[in-house]
JSON list of C-alpha atoms in Angstrom, two decimals:
[
{"chain": "N", "resi": 1, "resn": "MET", "atom": "CA", "xyz": [7.38, -9.34, -25.25]},
{"chain": "N", "resi": 2, "resn": "SER", "atom": "CA", "xyz": [6.48, -6.96, -28.08]},
{"chain": "N", "resi": 3, "resn": "GLN", "atom": "CA", "xyz": [2.75, -7.43, -27.52]},
{"chain": "N", "resi": 4, "resn": "ARG", "atom": "CA", "xyz": [3.14, -6.17, -23.96]},
{"chain": "N", "resi": 5, "resn": "SER", "atom": "CA", "xyz": [5.19, -3.19, -25.06]},
{"chain": "N", "resi": 6, "resn": "GLU", "atom": "CA", "xyz": [2.21, -2.17, -27.22]},
{"chain": "N", "resi": 7, "resn": "LEU", "atom": "CA", "xyz": [-0.47, -3.10, -24.66]},
{"chain": "N", "resi": 8, "resn": "GLN", "atom": "CA", "xyz": [-2.98, -0.30, -24.36]},
{"chain": "N", "resi": 9, "resn": "ILE", "atom": "CA", "xyz": [-5.72, -0.68, -21.80]},
{"chain": "N", "resi": 10, "resn": "THR", "atom": "CA", "xyz": [-8.74, 1.60, -22.00]},
{"chain": "N", "resi": 11, "resn": "GLU", "atom": "CA", "xyz": [-10.22, 3.27, -18.93]},
{"chain": "N", "resi": 12, "resn": "ALA", "atom": "CA", "xyz": [-13.12, 0.79, -18.92]},
{"chain": "N", "resi": 13, "resn": "GLU", "atom": "CA", "xyz": [-10.71, -2.15, -19.21]},
{"chain": "N", "resi": 14, "resn": "TRP", "atom": "CA", "xyz": [-8.64, -0.69, -16.37]},
{"chain": "N", "resi": 15, "resn": "ASP", "atom": "CA", "xyz": [-11.69, -0.97, -14.10]},
{"chain": "N", "resi": 16, "resn": "VAL", "atom": "CA", "xyz": [-11.87, -4.69, -14.89]},
{"chain": "N", "resi": 17, "resn": "MET", "atom": "CA", "xyz": [-8.10, -5.12, -14.44]},
{"chain": "N", "resi": 18, "resn": "LEU", "atom": "CA", "xyz": [-8.34, -3.64, -10.94]},
{"chain": "N", "resi": 19, "resn": "SER", "atom": "CA", "xyz": [-10.65, -6.50, -10.04]},
{"chain": "N", "resi": 20, "resn": "VAL", "atom": "CA", "xyz": [-8.52, -9.11, -11.81]},
{"chain": "N", "resi": 21, "resn": "TRP", "atom": "CA", "xyz": [-5.43, -7.98, -9.90]},
{"chain": "N", "resi": 22, "resn": "GLU", "atom": "CA", "xyz": [-7.20, -8.59, -6.59]},
{"chain": "N", "resi": 23, "resn": "ALA", "atom": "CA", "xyz": [-6.88, -12.38, -6.86]},
{"chain": "N", "resi": 24, "resn": "ASP", "atom": "CA", "xyz": [-5.81, -15.16, -9.20]},
{"chain": "N", "resi": 25, "resn": "ASP", "atom": "CA", "xyz": [-8.19, -17.71, -10.69]},
{"chain": "N", "resi": 26, "resn": "GLN", "atom": "CA", "xyz": [-11.42, -15.74, -10.46]},
{"chain": "N", "resi": 27, "resn": "THR", "atom": "CA", "xyz": [-14.57, -16.58, -12.33]},
{"chain": "N", "resi": 28, "resn": "ALA", "atom": "CA", "xyz": [-16.18, -13.98, -14.56]},
{"chain": "N", "resi": 29, "resn": "GLY", "atom": "CA", "xyz": [-19.00, -13.81, -12.03]},
{"chain": "N", "resi": 30, "resn": "GLU", "atom": "CA", "xyz": [-16.59, -12.86, -9.23]},
{"chain": "N", "resi": 31, "resn": "ILE", "atom": "CA", "xyz": [-15.03, -10.15, -11.36]},
{"chain": "N", "resi": 32, "resn": "ILE", "atom": "CA", "xyz": [-18.44, -8.85, -12.45]},
{"chain": "N", "resi": 33, "resn": "ALA", "atom": "CA", "xyz": [-19.64, -8.77, -8.84]},
{"chain": "N", "resi": 34, "resn": "ARG", "atom": "CA", "xyz": [-16.81, -6.40, -7.95]},
{"chain": "N", "resi": 35, "resn": "VAL", "atom": "CA", "xyz": [-16.93, -4.18, -11.05]},
{"chain": "N", "resi": 36, "resn": "GLU", "atom": "CA", "xyz": [-20.69, -3.86, -11.61]},
{"chain": "N", "resi": 37, "resn": "PRO", "atom": "CA", "xyz": [-21.69, -1.97, -8.45]},
{"chain": "N", "resi": 38, "resn": "ILE", "atom": "CA", "xyz": [-18.66, 0.34, -8.46]},
{"chain": "N", "resi": 39, "resn": "GLN", "atom": "CA", "xyz": [-18.60, 1.31, -12.14]},
{"chain": "N", "resi": 40, "resn": "LYS", "atom": "CA", "xyz": [-22.30, 0.81, -12.96]},
{"chain": "N", "resi": 41, "resn": "ARG", "atom": "CA", "xyz": [-21.37, -1.38, -15.93]},
{"chain": "N", "resi": 42, "resn": "SER", "atom": "CA", "xyz": [-23.71, -4.12, -17.08]},
{"chain": "N", "resi": 43, "resn": "HIS", "atom": "CA", "xyz": [-22.91, -7.79, -16.72]},
{"chain": "N", "resi": 44, "resn": "ARG", "atom": "CA", "xyz": [-22.59, -8.06, -20.52]},
{"chain": "N", "resi": 45, "resn": "THR", "atom": "CA", "xyz": [-20.24, -5.04, -20.74]},
{"chain": "N", "resi": 46, "resn": "VAL", "atom": "CA", "xyz": [-17.90, -6.46, -18.09]},
{"chain": "N", "resi": 47, "resn": "ARG", "atom": "CA", "xyz": [-17.81, -9.81, -19.92]},
{"chain": "N", "resi": 48, "resn": "THR", "atom": "CA", "xyz": [-16.97, -8.00, -23.18]},
{"chain": "N", "resi": 49, "resn": "LEU", "atom": "CA", "xyz": [-14.19, -6.05, -21.48]},
{"chain": "N", "resi": 50, "resn": "LEU", "atom": "CA", "xyz": [-12.82, -9.25, -19.95]},
{"chain": "N", "resi": 51, "resn": "THR", "atom": "CA", "xyz": [-12.81, -10.91, -23.39]},
{"chain": "N", "resi": 52, "resn": "ARG", "atom": "CA", "xyz": [-10.93, -7.95, -24.87]},
{"chain": "N", "resi": 53, "resn": "LEU", "atom": "CA", "xyz": [-8.34, -8.14, -22.08]},
{"chain": "N", "resi": 54, "resn": "VAL", "atom": "CA", "xyz": [-7.81, -11.84, -22.83]},
{"chain": "N", "resi": 55, "resn": "GLU", "atom": "CA", "xyz": [-7.42, -11.04, -26.55]},
{"chain": "N", "resi": 56, "resn": "LYS", "atom": "CA", "xyz": [-4.87, -8.32, -25.72]},
{"chain": "N", "resi": 57, "resn": "GLY", "atom": "CA", "xyz": [-2.87, -10.71, -23.54]},
{"chain": "N", "resi": 58, "resn": "ALA", "atom": "CA", "xyz": [-3.43, -8.75, -20.33]},
{"chain": "N", "resi": 59, "resn": "VAL", "atom": "CA", "xyz": [-5.51, -11.55, -18.80]},
{"chain": "N", "resi": 60, "resn": "THR", "atom": "CA", "xyz": [-5.26, -15.33, -19.16]},
{"chain": "N", "resi": 61, "resn": "VAL", "atom": "CA", "xyz": [-8.09, -17.79, -18.86]},
{"chain": "N", "resi": 62, "resn": "ARG", "atom": "CA", "xyz": [-7.83, -21.36, -17.64]},
{"chain": "N", "resi": 63, "resn": "ILE", "atom": "CA", "xyz": [-10.68, -23.82, -18.01]},
{"chain": "N", "resi": 64, "resn": "ASP", "atom": "CA", "xyz": [-11.34, -25.97, -14.95]},
{"chain": "N", "resi": 65, "resn": "GLY", "atom": "CA", "xyz": [-14.24, -28.26, -15.76]},
{"chain": "N", "resi": 66, "resn": "SER", "atom": "CA", "xyz": [-17.08, -25.94, -16.67]},
{"chain": "N", "resi": 67, "resn": "ARG", "atom": "CA", "xyz": [-15.49, -22.90, -15.01]},
{"chain": "N", "resi": 68, "resn": "HIS", "atom": "CA", "xyz": [-13.38, -20.28, -16.76]},
{"chain": "N", "resi": 69, "resn": "LEU", "atom": "CA", "xyz": [-10.80, -18.91, -14.33]},
{"chain": "N", "resi": 70, "resn": "TYR", "atom": "CA", "xyz": [-9.17, -15.57, -15.05]},
{"chain": "N", "resi": 71, "resn": "ARG", "atom": "CA", "xyz": [-5.87, -14.16, -13.82]},
{"chain": "N", "resi": 72, "resn": "ALA", "atom": "CA", "xyz": [-3.68, -11.21, -14.74]},
{"chain": "N", "resi": 73, "resn": "ALA", "atom": "CA", "xyz": [-0.94, -11.87, -17.28]},
{"chain": "N", "resi": 74, "resn": "VAL", "atom": "CA", "xyz": [0.62, -8.46, -16.60]},
{"chain": "N", "resi": 75, "resn": "THR", "atom": "CA", "xyz": [1.30, -6.68, -13.33]},
{"chain": "N", "resi": 76, "resn": "ARG", "atom": "CA", "xyz": [-0.30, -3.42, -12.38]},
{"chain": "N", "resi": 77, "resn": "ASN", "atom": "CA", "xyz": [3.14, -1.82, -12.27]},
{"chain": "N", "resi": 78, "resn": "GLU", "atom": "CA", "xyz": [3.88, -2.98, -15.80]},
{"chain": "N", "resi": 79, "resn": "CYS", "atom": "CA", "xyz": [0.59, -1.48, -17.05]},
{"chain": "N", "resi": 80, "resn": "VAL", "atom": "CA", "xyz": [1.28, 1.80, -15.27]},
{"chain": "N", "resi": 81, "resn": "ARG", "atom": "CA", "xyz": [4.76, 1.96, -16.83]},
{"chain": "N", "resi": 82, "resn": "LEU", "atom": "CA", "xyz": [3.37, 1.30, -20.31]},
{"chain": "N", "resi": 83, "resn": "ALA", "atom": "CA", "xyz": [0.60, 3.87, -19.87]},
{"chain": "N", "resi": 84, "resn": "ALA", "atom": "CA", "xyz": [3.08, 6.45, -18.58]},
{"chain": "N", "resi": 85, "resn": "ARG", "atom": "CA", "xyz": [5.37, 5.81, -21.54]},
{"chain": "N", "resi": 86, "resn": "SER", "atom": "CA", "xyz": [2.42, 6.12, -23.94]},
{"chain": "N", "resi": 87, "resn": "PHE", "atom": "CA", "xyz": [1.34, 9.38, -22.28]},
{"chain": "N", "resi": 88, "resn": "THR", "atom": "CA", "xyz": [4.87, 10.77, -22.46]},
{"chain": "N", "resi": 89, "resn": "ASP", "atom": "CA", "xyz": [5.22, 9.77, -26.11]},
{"chain": "N", "resi": 90, "resn": "ARG", "atom": "CA", "xyz": [1.83, 11.19, -27.08]},
{"chain": "N", "resi": 91, "resn": "PHE", "atom": "CA", "xyz": [1.87, 14.51, -25.23]},
{"chain": "N", "resi": 92, "resn": "PHE", "atom": "CA", "xyz": [5.59, 15.25, -24.81]},
{"chain": "N", "resi": 93, "resn": "ALA", "atom": "CA", "xyz": [7.11, 13.58, -27.88]},
{"chain": "N", "resi": 94, "resn": "GLY", "atom": "CA", "xyz": [8.80, 11.08, -25.58]},
{"chain": "N", "resi": 95, "resn": "ASP", "atom": "CA", "xyz": [10.66, 13.79, -23.66]},
{"chain": "N", "resi": 96, "resn": "LEU", "atom": "CA", "xyz": [10.46, 12.74, -20.02]},
{"chain": "N", "resi": 97, "resn": "GLN", "atom": "CA", "xyz": [12.18, 15.90, -18.82]},
{"chain": "N", "resi": 98, "resn": "SER", "atom": "CA", "xyz": [9.46, 18.05, -20.42]},
{"chain": "N", "resi": 99, "resn": "LEU", "atom": "CA", "xyz": [6.79, 15.92, -18.75]},
{"chain": "N", "resi": 100, "resn": "LEU", "atom": "CA", "xyz": [8.38, 16.32, -15.32]},
{"chain": "N", "resi": 101, "resn": "ILE", "atom": "CA", "xyz": [8.91, 20.05, -15.77]},
{"chain": "N", "resi": 102, "resn": "HIS", "atom": "CA", "xyz": [5.29, 20.42, -16.86]},
{"chain": "N", "resi": 103, "resn": "PHE", "atom": "CA", "xyz": [4.05, 18.78, -13.66]},
{"chain": "N", "resi": 104, "resn": "VAL", "atom": "CA", "xyz": [6.43, 20.71, -11.44]},
{"chain": "N", "resi": 105, "resn": "GLU", "atom": "CA", "xyz": [5.40, 24.03, -13.01]},
{"chain": "N", "resi": 106, "resn": "ASN", "atom": "CA", "xyz": [1.68, 23.39, -13.41]},
{"chain": "N", "resi": 107, "resn": "GLU", "atom": "CA", "xyz": [0.62, 21.24, -10.49]},
{"chain": "N", "resi": 108, "resn": "THR", "atom": "CA", "xyz": [0.37, 22.15, -6.83]},
{"chain": "N", "resi": 109, "resn": "LEU", "atom": "CA", "xyz": [2.97, 20.28, -4.81]},
{"chain": "N", "resi": 110, "resn": "SER", "atom": "CA", "xyz": [3.31, 20.41, -1.05]},
{"chain": "N", "resi": 111, "resn": "SER", "atom": "CA", "xyz": [6.74, 21.05, 0.43]},
{"chain": "N", "resi": 112, "resn": "ASP", "atom": "CA", "xyz": [6.79, 17.38, 1.55]},
{"chain": "N", "resi": 113, "resn": "GLU", "atom": "CA", "xyz": [6.10, 16.25, -2.03]},
{"chain": "N", "resi": 114, "resn": "VAL", "atom": "CA", "xyz": [8.84, 18.51, -3.38]},
{"chain": "N", "resi": 115, "resn": "GLU", "atom": "CA", "xyz": [11.25, 17.14, -0.79]},
{"chain": "N", "resi": 116, "resn": "GLU", "atom": "CA", "xyz": [10.36, 13.56, -1.70]},
{"chain": "N", "resi": 117, "resn": "LEU", "atom": "CA", "xyz": [10.92, 14.35, -5.39]},
{"chain": "N", "resi": 118, "resn": "ARG", "atom": "CA", "xyz": [14.33, 15.81, -4.53]},
{"chain": "N", "resi": 119, "resn": "GLN", "atom": "CA", "xyz": [15.26, 12.71, -2.57]},
{"chain": "N", "resi": 120, "resn": "ARG", "atom": "CA", "xyz": [14.16, 10.39, -5.38]},
{"chain": "N", "resi": 121, "resn": "LEU", "atom": "CA", "xyz": [16.10, 12.39, -7.97]},
{"chain": "N", "resi": 122, "resn": "ASP", "atom": "CA", "xyz": [19.19, 12.41, -5.72]},
{"chain": "N", "resi": 123, "resn": "GLU", "atom": "CA", "xyz": [18.88, 8.63, -5.27]},
{"chain": "N", "resi": 124, "resn": "ARG", "atom": "CA", "xyz": [18.55, 8.20, -9.03]},
{"chain": "N", "resi": 125, "resn": "LEU", "atom": "CA", "xyz": [21.66, 10.32, -9.63]},
{"chain": "N", "resi": 126, "resn": "THR", "atom": "CA", "xyz": [23.59, 8.27, -7.07]},
{"chain": "N", "resi": 127, "resn": "GLU", "atom": "CA", "xyz": [22.47, 5.01, -8.73]},
{"chain": "N", "resi": 128, "resn": "LYS", "atom": "CA", "xyz": [23.55, 6.31, -12.14]},
{"chain": "N", "resi": 129, "resn": "SER", "atom": "CA", "xyz": [26.97, 7.46, -10.95]},
{"chain": "N", "resi": 130, "resn": "GLU", "atom": "CA", "xyz": [27.83, 4.33, -8.91]},
{"chain": "N", "resi": 131, "resn": "PRO", "atom": "CA", "xyz": [28.09, 1.95, -11.90]},
{"chain": "N", "resi": 132, "resn": "ASN", "atom": "CA", "xyz": [30.44, 4.43, -13.58]},
{"chain": "N", "resi": 133, "resn": "ALA", "atom": "CA", "xyz": [32.62, 4.52, -10.48]},
{"chain": "N", "resi": 134, "resn": "ASN", "atom": "CA", "xyz": [32.67, 0.71, -10.42]},
{"chain": "N", "resi": 135, "resn": "GLN", "atom": "CA", "xyz": [33.54, 0.58, -14.12]},
{"chain": "N", "resi": 136, "resn": "ALA", "atom": "CA", "xyz": [36.44, 3.01, -13.57]},
{"chain": "N", "resi": 137, "resn": "THR", "atom": "CA", "xyz": [37.69, 0.88, -10.68]},
{"chain": "N", "resi": 138, "resn": "ASN", "atom": "CA", "xyz": [37.43, -2.27, -12.78]},
{"chain": "N", "resi": 139, "resn": "LYS", "atom": "CA", "xyz": [39.29, -0.65, -15.69]},
{"chain": "N", "resi": 140, "resn": "SER", "atom": "CA", "xyz": [42.18, 0.50, -13.52]},
{"chain": "N", "resi": 141, "resn": "SER", "atom": "CA", "xyz": [42.38, -2.96, -11.89]},
{"chain": "N", "resi": 142, "resn": "SER", "atom": "CA", "xyz": [42.42, -4.50, -15.34]},
{"chain": "N", "resi": 143, "resn": "ARG", "atom": "CA", "xyz": [45.22, -2.15, -16.45]},
{"chain": "N", "resi": 144, "resn": "ARG", "atom": "CA", "xyz": [47.26, -3.03, -13.35]},
{"chain": "N", "resi": 145, "resn": "ARG", "atom": "CA", "xyz": [46.89, -6.75, -14.09]},
{"chain": "N", "resi": 146, "resn": "LYS", "atom": "CA", "xyz": [48.03, -6.27, -17.70]},
{"chain": "N", "resi": 147, "resn": "LYS", "atom": "CA", "xyz": [51.15, -4.36, -16.61]},
{"chain": "N", "resi": 148, "resn": "LYS", "atom": "CA", "xyz": [52.32, -7.20, -14.31]}
]
């Protein structure tokens, strides 16, 4: 969905989304009750943020009698991916390698964190090379069938 690929959630809206992701079919009052004490946002501000999230397509609202029930239309993981892509595009001209190098060179990483990064990168390399190996196998099988 192109709207989702452009979805940008502000920091204040993120606070509301955290509450929305906790459960489906919540009333505005339930969401406000969670956000208000933690973020010190007024009842009116939380309602405004919730309305904006509905307008952006991040939250859906269903009317049940006199109640408006809210639920997330996007997953937290999807929002994180979009925000990460936006950050990479904005600060690193879309160059993911530059982003990763920046964090490796400028952030403090424990040896356990470095090891986990190595393992994840190795897994990623293995995933990338396996389809190629399967394609090569399929091509040679296809060639053998044609020769028969």
